[in-house]
PDB file of C-alpha atoms and ligand atoms in Angstrom:
ATOM      1  CA  MET A   1     -82.784 -57.091 165.922  1.00  0.00           C
ATOM      2  CA  ARG A   2     -80.144 -59.770 165.381  1.00  0.00           C
ATOM      3  CA  ILE A   3     -76.652 -58.419 165.880  1.00  0.00           C
ATOM      4  CA  ILE A   4     -73.219 -60.018 165.614  1.00  0.00           C
ATOM      5  CA  LEU A   5     -70.236 -58.499 167.403  1.00  0.00           C
ATOM      6  CA  LEU A   6     -67.156 -59.449 165.454  1.00  0.00           C
ATOM      7  CA  GLY A   7     -63.547 -58.694 166.317  1.00  0.00           C
ATOM      8  CA  PRO A   8     -60.364 -60.268 167.644  1.00  0.00           C
ATOM      9  CA  PRO A   9     -60.063 -61.565 171.214  1.00  0.00           C
ATOM     10  CA  GLY A  10     -59.582 -58.561 173.492  1.00  0.00           C
ATOM     11  CA  ALA A  11     -61.382 -56.105 171.179  1.00  0.00           C
ATOM     12  CA  GLY A  12     -63.993 -55.443 173.882  1.00  0.00           C
ATOM     13  CA  LYS A  13     -66.873 -57.429 172.362  1.00  0.00           C
ATOM     14  CA  GLY A  14     -68.061 -58.695 175.740  1.00  0.00           C
ATOM     15  CA  THR A  15     -68.026 -55.262 177.379  1.00  0.00           C
ATOM     16  CA  GLN A  16     -69.889 -53.670 174.465  1.00  0.00           C
ATOM     17  CA  ALA A  17     -72.360 -56.549 174.209  1.00  0.00           C
ATOM     18  CA  ASP A  18     -73.167 -56.156 177.914  1.00  0.00           C
ATOM     19  CA  MET A  19     -73.871 -52.454 177.473  1.00  0.00           C
ATOM     20  CA  LEU A  20     -75.834 -52.940 174.241  1.00  0.00           C
ATOM     21  CA  SER A  21     -77.874 -55.703 175.823  1.00  0.00           C
ATOM     22  CA  LYS A  22     -79.052 -53.313 178.566  1.00  0.00           C
ATOM     23  CA  LYS A  23     -79.817 -50.501 176.086  1.00  0.00           C
ATOM     24  CA  LEU A  24     -81.596 -52.652 173.510  1.00  0.00           C
ATOM     25  CA  PHE A  25     -83.210 -55.162 175.914  1.00  0.00           C
ATOM     26  CA  LEU A  26     -81.777 -58.054 173.916  1.00  0.00           C
ATOM     27  CA  PRO A  27     -80.114 -61.175 175.333  1.00  0.00           C
ATOM     28  CA  HIS A  28     -76.313 -61.208 175.230  1.00  0.00           C
ATOM     29  CA  ILE A  29     -75.223 -64.589 173.903  1.00  0.00           C
ATOM     30  CA  SER A  30     -71.530 -65.280 174.447  1.00  0.00           C
ATOM     31  CA  THR A  31     -70.374 -68.731 173.366  1.00  0.00           C
ATOM     32  CA  GLY A  32     -67.216 -68.272 175.483  1.00  0.00           C
ATOM     33  CA  ASP A  33     -69.324 -67.595 178.617  1.00  0.00           C
ATOM     34  CA  MET A  34     -71.603 -70.528 177.816  1.00  0.00           C
ATOM     35  CA  LEU A  35     -68.626 -72.865 177.416  1.00  0.00           C
ATOM     36  CA  ARG A  36     -67.096 -71.632 180.693  1.00  0.00           C
ATOM     37  CA  ALA A  37     -70.441 -72.267 182.437  1.00  0.00           C
ATOM     38  CA  VAL A  38     -70.528 -75.836 181.072  1.00  0.00           C
ATOM     39  CA  MET A  39     -66.915 -76.304 182.210  1.00  0.00           C
ATOM     40  CA  GLY A  40     -67.881 -75.214 185.728  1.00  0.00           C
ATOM     41  CA  SER A  41     -70.777 -77.684 185.778  1.00  0.00           C
ATOM     42  CA  GLY A  42     -68.422 -80.690 185.590  1.00  0.00           C
ATOM     43  CA  MET A  43     -70.264 -82.117 182.548  1.00  0.00           C
ATOM     44  CA  GLU A  44     -68.295 -84.219 180.048  1.00  0.00           C
ATOM     45  CA  LEU A  45     -68.871 -81.620 177.345  1.00  0.00           C
ATOM     46  CA  GLY A  46     -67.156 -79.060 179.590  1.00  0.00           C
ATOM     47  CA  GLN A  47     -64.044 -81.232 179.955  1.00  0.00           C
ATOM     48  CA  LYS A  48     -63.919 -81.679 176.187  1.00  0.00           C
ATOM     49  CA  ALA A  49     -64.243 -77.920 175.560  1.00  0.00           C
ATOM     50  CA  LYS A  50     -61.665 -77.051 178.236  1.00  0.00           C
ATOM     51  CA  ALA A  51     -58.971 -79.044 176.435  1.00  0.00           C
ATOM     52  CA  TYR A  52     -59.374 -76.797 173.365  1.00  0.00           C
ATOM     53  CA  MET A  53     -59.928 -73.538 175.239  1.00  0.00           C
ATOM     54  CA  ASP A  54     -56.872 -73.819 177.508  1.00  0.00           C
ATOM     55  CA  LYS A  55     -54.691 -74.198 174.428  1.00  0.00           C
ATOM     56  CA  GLY A  56     -56.281 -71.210 172.712  1.00  0.00           C
ATOM     57  CA  GLN A  57     -57.835 -73.407 170.029  1.00  0.00           C
ATOM     58  CA  LEU A  58     -61.407 -73.277 168.779  1.00  0.00           C
ATOM     59  CA  VAL A  59     -63.944 -75.776 170.075  1.00  0.00           C
ATOM     60  CA  PRO A  60     -65.243 -77.926 167.145  1.00  0.00           C
ATOM     61  CA  ASP A  61     -68.024 -76.367 165.072  1.00  0.00           C
ATOM     62  CA  ASN A  62     -70.552 -79.163 165.741  1.00  0.00           C
ATOM     63  CA  ILE A  63     -70.390 -78.574 169.533  1.00  0.00           C
ATOM     64  CA  ILE A  64     -70.779 -74.813 169.141  1.00  0.00           C
ATOM     65  CA  LEU A  65     -73.617 -75.118 166.633  1.00  0.00           C
ATOM     66  CA  ASP A  66     -75.605 -77.417 168.946  1.00  0.00           C
ATOM     67  CA  ILE A  67     -75.212 -74.872 171.759  1.00  0.00           C
ATOM     68  CA  ILE A  68     -76.257 -71.952 169.542  1.00  0.00           C
ATOM     69  CA  ARG A  69     -79.203 -73.748 167.932  1.00  0.00           C
ATOM     70  CA  ASP A  70     -80.608 -74.488 171.365  1.00  0.00           C
ATOM     71  CA  ARG A  71     -79.962 -70.970 172.710  1.00  0.00           C
ATOM     72  CA  ILE A  72     -81.405 -68.895 169.856  1.00  0.00           C
ATOM     73  CA  GLY A  73     -84.465 -71.129 169.739  1.00  0.00           C
ATOM     74  CA  ARG A  74     -85.521 -70.044 173.233  1.00  0.00           C
ATOM     75  CA  PRO A  75     -88.429 -67.629 173.757  1.00  0.00           C
ATOM     76  CA  ASP A  76     -86.270 -64.694 174.962  1.00  0.00           C
ATOM     77  CA  CYS A  77     -84.585 -64.644 171.512  1.00  0.00           C
ATOM     78  CA  ARG A  78     -87.782 -64.068 169.550  1.00  0.00           C
ATOM     79  CA  GLU A  79     -87.171 -60.310 169.172  1.00  0.00           C
ATOM     80  CA  GLY A  80     -83.461 -60.769 168.512  1.00  0.00           C
ATOM     81  CA  TYR A  81     -80.124 -61.102 170.314  1.00  0.00           C
ATOM     82  CA  LEU A  82     -76.511 -60.050 170.424  1.00  0.00           C
ATOM     83  CA  LEU A  83     -74.002 -62.692 169.416  1.00  0.00           C
ATOM     84  CA  ASP A  84     -70.571 -62.279 171.001  1.00  0.00           C
ATOM     85  CA  GLY A  85     -67.816 -64.663 169.958  1.00  0.00           C
ATOM     86  CA  PHE A  86     -70.011 -66.496 167.449  1.00  0.00           C
ATOM     87  CA  PRO A  87     -69.626 -67.147 164.569  1.00  0.00           C
ATOM     88  CA  ARG A  88     -65.869 -67.654 164.560  1.00  0.00           C
ATOM     89  CA  THR A  89     -65.422 -69.773 161.421  1.00  0.00           C
ATOM     90  CA  LEU A  90     -66.937 -69.715 157.930  1.00  0.00           C
ATOM     91  CA  PRO A  91     -68.822 -73.010 158.487  1.00  0.00           C
ATOM     92  CA  GLN A  92     -70.350 -71.484 161.657  1.00  0.00           C
ATOM     93  CA  ALA A  93     -71.435 -68.361 159.730  1.00  0.00           C
ATOM     94  CA  GLU A  94     -72.953 -70.446 156.939  1.00  0.00           C
ATOM     95  CA  ALA A  95     -74.755 -72.710 159.410  1.00  0.00           C
ATOM     96  CA  LEU A  96     -76.145 -69.665 161.238  1.00  0.00           C
ATOM     97  CA  ASP A  97     -77.450 -68.189 157.970  1.00  0.00           C
ATOM     98  CA  ALA A  98     -79.113 -71.510 157.147  1.00  0.00           C
ATOM     99  CA  MET A  99     -80.687 -71.761 160.634  1.00  0.00           C
ATOM    100  CA  LEU A 100     -82.096 -68.256 160.314  1.00  0.00           C
ATOM    101  CA  ALA A 101     -83.251 -68.642 156.716  1.00  0.00           C
ATOM    102  CA  ALA A 102     -85.266 -71.720 157.733  1.00  0.00           C
ATOM    103  CA  ASN A 103     -87.385 -69.315 159.836  1.00  0.00           C
ATOM    104  CA  ASP A 104     -87.361 -66.439 157.309  1.00  0.00           C
ATOM    105  CA  ASN A 105     -84.922 -64.518 159.464  1.00  0.00           C
ATOM    106  CA  ALA A 106     -81.505 -62.977 158.893  1.00  0.00           C
ATOM    107  CA  ILE A 107     -78.738 -61.118 160.691  1.00  0.00           C
ATOM    108  CA  ASP A 108     -79.486 -57.368 160.653  1.00  0.00           C
ATOM    109  CA  VAL A 109     -76.046 -56.006 161.339  1.00  0.00           C
ATOM    110  CA  VAL A 110     -72.491 -57.185 161.989  1.00  0.00           C
ATOM    111  CA  LEU A 111     -70.428 -54.785 164.091  1.00  0.00           C
ATOM    112  CA  ASN A 112     -66.739 -55.359 163.494  1.00  0.00           C
ATOM    113  CA  ILE A 113     -64.763 -53.888 166.406  1.00  0.00           C
ATOM    114  CA  GLN A 114     -61.264 -53.113 165.182  1.00  0.00           C
ATOM    115  CA  VAL A 115     -58.197 -52.912 167.414  1.00  0.00           C
ATOM    116  CA  PRO A 116     -54.588 -53.082 166.154  1.00  0.00           C
ATOM    117  CA  LEU A 117     -53.401 -56.643 166.782  1.00  0.00           C
ATOM    118  CA  GLU A 118     -50.207 -55.477 168.546  1.00  0.00           C
ATOM    119  CA  LEU A 119     -52.311 -53.967 171.382  1.00  0.00           C
ATOM    120  CA  LEU A 120     -54.258 -57.137 172.059  1.00  0.00           C
ATOM    121  CA  LEU A 121     -51.540 -59.126 173.806  1.00  0.00           C
ATOM    122  CA  GLU A 122     -51.226 -56.484 176.546  1.00  0.00           C
ATOM    123  CA  ARG A 123     -55.011 -56.073 176.785  1.00  0.00           C
ATOM    124  CA  LEU A 124     -55.587 -59.803 177.271  1.00  0.00           C
ATOM    125  CA  THR A 125     -52.662 -60.808 179.501  1.00  0.00           C
ATOM    126  CA  GLY A 126     -53.444 -57.934 181.909  1.00  0.00           C
ATOM    127  CA  ARG A 127     -57.150 -58.780 182.130  1.00  0.00           C
ATOM    128  CA  ARG A 128     -58.504 -59.927 185.515  1.00  0.00           C
ATOM    129  CA  GLY A 129     -62.047 -60.832 186.523  1.00  0.00           C
ATOM    130  CA  CYS A 130     -63.855 -61.001 189.850  1.00  0.00           C
ATOM    131  CA  LEU A 131     -64.707 -64.568 190.836  1.00  0.00           C
ATOM    132  CA  GLN A 132     -67.783 -63.370 192.698  1.00  0.00           C
ATOM    133  CA  CYS A 133     -69.497 -60.672 190.590  1.00  0.00           C
ATOM    134  CA  GLY A 134     -67.729 -60.989 187.233  1.00  0.00           C
ATOM    135  CA  THR A 135     -66.533 -57.353 187.036  1.00  0.00           C
ATOM    136  CA  ILE A 136     -63.596 -57.096 184.634  1.00  0.00           C
ATOM    137  CA  TYR A 137     -60.440 -55.097 185.443  1.00  0.00           C
ATOM    138  CA  HIS A 138     -57.073 -54.585 183.812  1.00  0.00           C
ATOM    139  CA  GLN A 139     -53.792 -54.549 185.721  1.00  0.00           C
ATOM    140  CA  LEU A 140     -52.611 -51.411 183.876  1.00  0.00           C
ATOM    141  CA  TYR A 141     -55.702 -49.638 182.478  1.00  0.00           C
ATOM    142  CA  SER A 142     -58.257 -50.187 185.238  1.00  0.00           C
ATOM    143  CA  PRO A 143     -56.530 -51.623 188.337  1.00  0.00           C
ATOM    144  CA  THR A 144     -58.451 -52.295 191.542  1.00  0.00           C
ATOM    145  CA  LYS A 145     -57.779 -50.117 194.611  1.00  0.00           C
ATOM    146  CA  THR A 146     -56.542 -53.150 196.549  1.00  0.00           C
ATOM    147  CA  GLU A 147     -54.454 -55.587 194.556  1.00  0.00           C
ATOM    148  CA  GLY A 148     -56.251 -58.861 193.897  1.00  0.00           C
ATOM    149  CA  LEU A 149     -59.617 -57.727 195.308  1.00  0.00           C
ATOM    150  CA  CYS A 150     -62.693 -56.478 193.462  1.00  0.00           C
ATOM    151  CA  ASP A 151     -63.640 -52.815 194.101  1.00  0.00           C
ATOM    152  CA  ALA A 152     -67.333 -53.592 193.664  1.00  0.00           C
ATOM    153  CA  CYS A 153     -67.780 -56.578 195.998  1.00  0.00           C
ATOM    154  CA  GLY A 154     -64.415 -57.429 197.602  1.00  0.00           C
ATOM    155  CA  GLY A 155     -64.290 -60.781 195.765  1.00  0.00           C
ATOM    156  CA  SER A 156     -60.980 -62.309 194.679  1.00  0.00           C
ATOM    157  CA  LEU A 157     -59.674 -61.617 191.203  1.00  0.00           C
ATOM    158  CA  TYR A 158     -58.612 -64.379 188.826  1.00  0.00           C
ATOM    159  CA  GLN A 159     -56.955 -64.639 185.437  1.00  0.00           C
ATOM    160  CA  ARG A 160     -58.617 -66.761 182.751  1.00  0.00           C
ATOM    161  CA  THR A 161     -56.383 -69.748 181.991  1.00  0.00           C
ATOM    162  CA  ASP A 162     -56.505 -68.823 178.294  1.00  0.00           C
ATOM    163  CA  ASP A 163     -55.303 -65.264 179.017  1.00  0.00           C
ATOM    164  CA  CYS A 164     -51.728 -66.482 179.660  1.00  0.00           C
ATOM    165  CA  GLU A 165     -49.260 -65.340 177.018  1.00  0.00           C
ATOM    166  CA  ALA A 166     -48.937 -68.682 175.183  1.00  0.00           C
ATOM    167  CA  SER A 167     -52.726 -69.121 174.825  1.00  0.00           C
ATOM    168  CA  VAL A 168     -53.226 -65.505 173.800  1.00  0.00           C
ATOM    169  CA  GLN A 169     -50.611 -65.846 171.026  1.00  0.00           C
ATOM    170  CA  LYS A 170     -52.432 -68.934 169.787  1.00  0.00           C
ATOM    171  CA  ARG A 171     -55.865 -67.243 169.995  1.00  0.00           C
ATOM    172  CA  LEU A 172     -54.606 -64.319 167.934  1.00  0.00           C
ATOM    173  CA  GLU A 173     -53.203 -66.685 165.299  1.00  0.00           C
ATOM    174  CA  VAL A 174     -56.476 -68.613 165.243  1.00  0.00           C
ATOM    175  CA  TYR A 175     -58.364 -65.328 164.836  1.00  0.00           C
ATOM    176  CA  GLU A 176     -56.257 -64.313 161.825  1.00  0.00           C
ATOM    177  CA  VAL A 177     -56.632 -67.656 160.069  1.00  0.00           C
ATOM    178  CA  GLN A 178     -60.168 -68.772 160.979  1.00  0.00           C
ATOM    179  CA  THR A 179     -62.203 -65.741 162.046  1.00  0.00           C
ATOM    180  CA  ALA A 180     -60.861 -62.752 160.066  1.00  0.00           C
ATOM    181  CA  PRO A 181     -62.221 -64.255 156.774  1.00  0.00           C
ATOM    182  CA  LEU A 182     -65.713 -63.547 158.174  1.00  0.00           C
ATOM    183  CA  ILE A 183     -65.113 -59.847 157.541  1.00  0.00           C
ATOM    184  CA  ALA A 184     -65.192 -60.463 153.772  1.00  0.00           C
ATOM    185  CA  TYR A 185     -68.136 -62.878 154.199  1.00  0.00           C
ATOM    186  CA  TYR A 186     -70.316 -60.231 155.860  1.00  0.00           C
ATOM    187  CA  GLU A 187     -69.016 -57.401 153.676  1.00  0.00           C
ATOM    188  CA  LYS A 188     -70.440 -59.281 150.676  1.00  0.00           C
ATOM    189  CA  ARG A 189     -73.795 -59.501 152.433  1.00  0.00           C
ATOM    190  CA  LYS A 190     -73.750 -55.719 153.079  1.00  0.00           C
ATOM    191  CA  THR A 191     -74.384 -56.184 156.779  1.00  0.00           C
ATOM    192  CA  LEU A 192     -70.938 -55.120 158.010  1.00  0.00           C
ATOM    193  CA  GLN A 193     -70.133 -51.921 159.943  1.00  0.00           C
ATOM    194  CA  PHE A 194     -66.660 -50.980 161.174  1.00  0.00           C
ATOM    195  CA  ILE A 195     -66.182 -49.662 164.723  1.00  0.00           C
ATOM    196  CA  ASN A 196     -62.997 -48.174 166.175  1.00  0.00           C
ATOM    197  CA  GLY A 197     -62.293 -50.305 169.244  1.00  0.00           C
ATOM    198  CA  ASN A 198     -59.080 -48.452 170.076  1.00  0.00           C
ATOM    199  CA  GLN A 199     -60.746 -45.852 172.315  1.00  0.00           C
ATOM    200  CA  PRO A 200     -62.322 -45.847 175.791  1.00  0.00           C
ATOM    201  CA  ALA A 201     -65.244 -48.255 176.204  1.00  0.00           C
ATOM    202  CA  HIS A 202     -67.759 -45.396 176.553  1.00  0.00           C
ATOM    203  CA  ALA A 203     -66.594 -43.834 173.258  1.00  0.00           C
ATOM    204  CA  VAL A 204     -66.898 -47.209 171.520  1.00  0.00           C
ATOM    205  CA  MET A 205     -70.448 -47.461 172.804  1.00  0.00           C
ATOM    206  CA  LEU A 206     -71.329 -44.003 171.461  1.00  0.00           C
ATOM    207  CA  GLU A 207     -69.956 -44.996 168.053  1.00  0.00           C
ATOM    208  CA  LEU A 208     -72.033 -48.179 168.146  1.00  0.00           C
ATOM    209  CA  GLY A 209     -75.095 -46.078 168.950  1.00  0.00           C
ATOM    210  CA  GLN A 210     -74.443 -43.819 165.948  1.00  0.00           C
ATOM    211  CA  VAL A 211     -73.997 -46.767 163.618  1.00  0.00           C
ATOM    212  CA  LEU A 212     -77.242 -48.300 164.864  1.00  0.00           C
ATOM    213  CA  GLY A 213     -78.992 -44.942 164.422  1.00  0.00           C
ATOM    214  CA  LEU A 214     -79.625 -44.535 168.158  1.00  0.00           C
ATOM    215  CA  ASP A 215     -78.775 -41.331 170.004  1.00  0.00           C
ATOM    216  CA  TRP A 216     -77.260 -42.366 173.330  1.00  0.00           C
ATOM    217  CA  GLU A 217     -75.460 -39.076 174.042  1.00  0.00           C
ATOM    218  CA  LYS A 218     -78.585 -37.814 175.804  1.00  0.00           C
ATOM    219  CA  ASP A 219     -79.084 -40.910 177.981  1.00  0.00           C
TER     220      ASP A 219
HETATM  221  P1  AMP B   1     -64.119 -65.963 174.299  1.00  0.00           P
HETATM  222  O1  AMP B   1     -64.633 -65.894 175.690  1.00  0.00           O
HETATM  223  O2  AMP B   1     -65.110 -65.514 173.265  1.00  0.00           O
HETATM  224  O3  AMP B   1     -62.765 -65.304 174.145  1.00  0.00           O
HETATM  225  O4  AMP B   1     -63.884 -67.520 173.978  1.00  0.00           O
HETATM  226  C1  AMP B   1     -62.978 -68.282 174.749  1.00  0.00           C
HETATM  227  C2  AMP B   1     -62.685 -69.602 174.056  1.00  0.00           C
HETATM  228  O5  AMP B   1     -63.901 -70.356 173.911  1.00  0.00           O
HETATM  229  C3  AMP B   1     -62.133 -69.500 172.634  1.00  0.00           C
HETATM  230  O6  AMP B   1     -60.735 -69.283 172.608  1.00  0.00           O
HETATM  231  C4  AMP B   1     -62.529 -70.865 172.072  1.00  0.00           C
HETATM  232  O7  AMP B   1     -61.682 -71.889 172.566  1.00  0.00           O
HETATM  233  C5  AMP B   1     -63.906 -71.076 172.688  1.00  0.00           C
HETATM  234  N1  AMP B   1     -64.976 -70.521 171.817  1.00  0.00           N
HETATM  235  C6  AMP B   1     -65.818 -69.493 172.109  1.00  0.00           C
HETATM  236  N2  AMP B   1     -66.647 -69.256 171.097  1.00  0.00           N
HETATM  237  C7  AMP B   1     -66.335 -70.151 170.136  1.00  0.00           C
HETATM  238  C8  AMP B   1     -66.827 -70.403 168.819  1.00  0.00           C
HETATM  239  N3  AMP B   1     -67.808 -69.662 168.288  1.00  0.00           N
HETATM  240  N4  AMP B   1     -66.247 -71.399 168.116  1.00  0.00           N
HETATM  241  C9  AMP B   1     -65.265 -72.166 168.623  1.00  0.00           C
HETATM  242  N5  AMP B   1     -64.734 -71.968 169.848  1.00  0.00           N
HETATM  243  C10 AMP B   1     -65.274 -70.976 170.597  1.00  0.00           C
END
């Protein structure tokens, strides 16, 4: 099954993709995570991507498409995957369709996680992650017991550089202009499903299960 998780930054795509990946045994492919990994590696490509990411801008389509082409061509993607944060522009969506069509494949479902835009600024600027184990917290909604330290492993918490207010404002603008048009694109292809992302993560997951025709209540 090939699934796209669509939605604005801060909608919870990463959290839901992580949970879905475990339930469906499909790889979770996050272009944001892949770019951050390249940035950490010190490669030139990472430096190039960082300049866009820190400002809240999109990394150019050609860079992203090279990364995706390589990733979805790997053996663990044969049975499908979950795309999180890709596609983000119409040219990316069209290129993905062309890549898949060349192998007689297609996207099965696009899950559009909806959250009112006015809630996203608070969600994103309060987000903190553990440097060691990656667990995500929120200063207001899910604070750690000891400030600045991860409950799970004691690691230090950090804030993504693009979660500062100026970058978040830019990312939300970029979403409206460049990514939101994908909703109409996938609606036309009859692959789109709407999910209410303005509820606790577990409730979002149950809704995703219903939409996918899977009964997770009993799990
Ligand atoms: P995310 O972790 O999905 O919020 O992505 C963080 C940042 O990585 C974005 O603000 C972009 O700068 C960059 N990025 C991630 N995915 C894409 C994509 N599909 N196209 C262009 N830029 C991307």
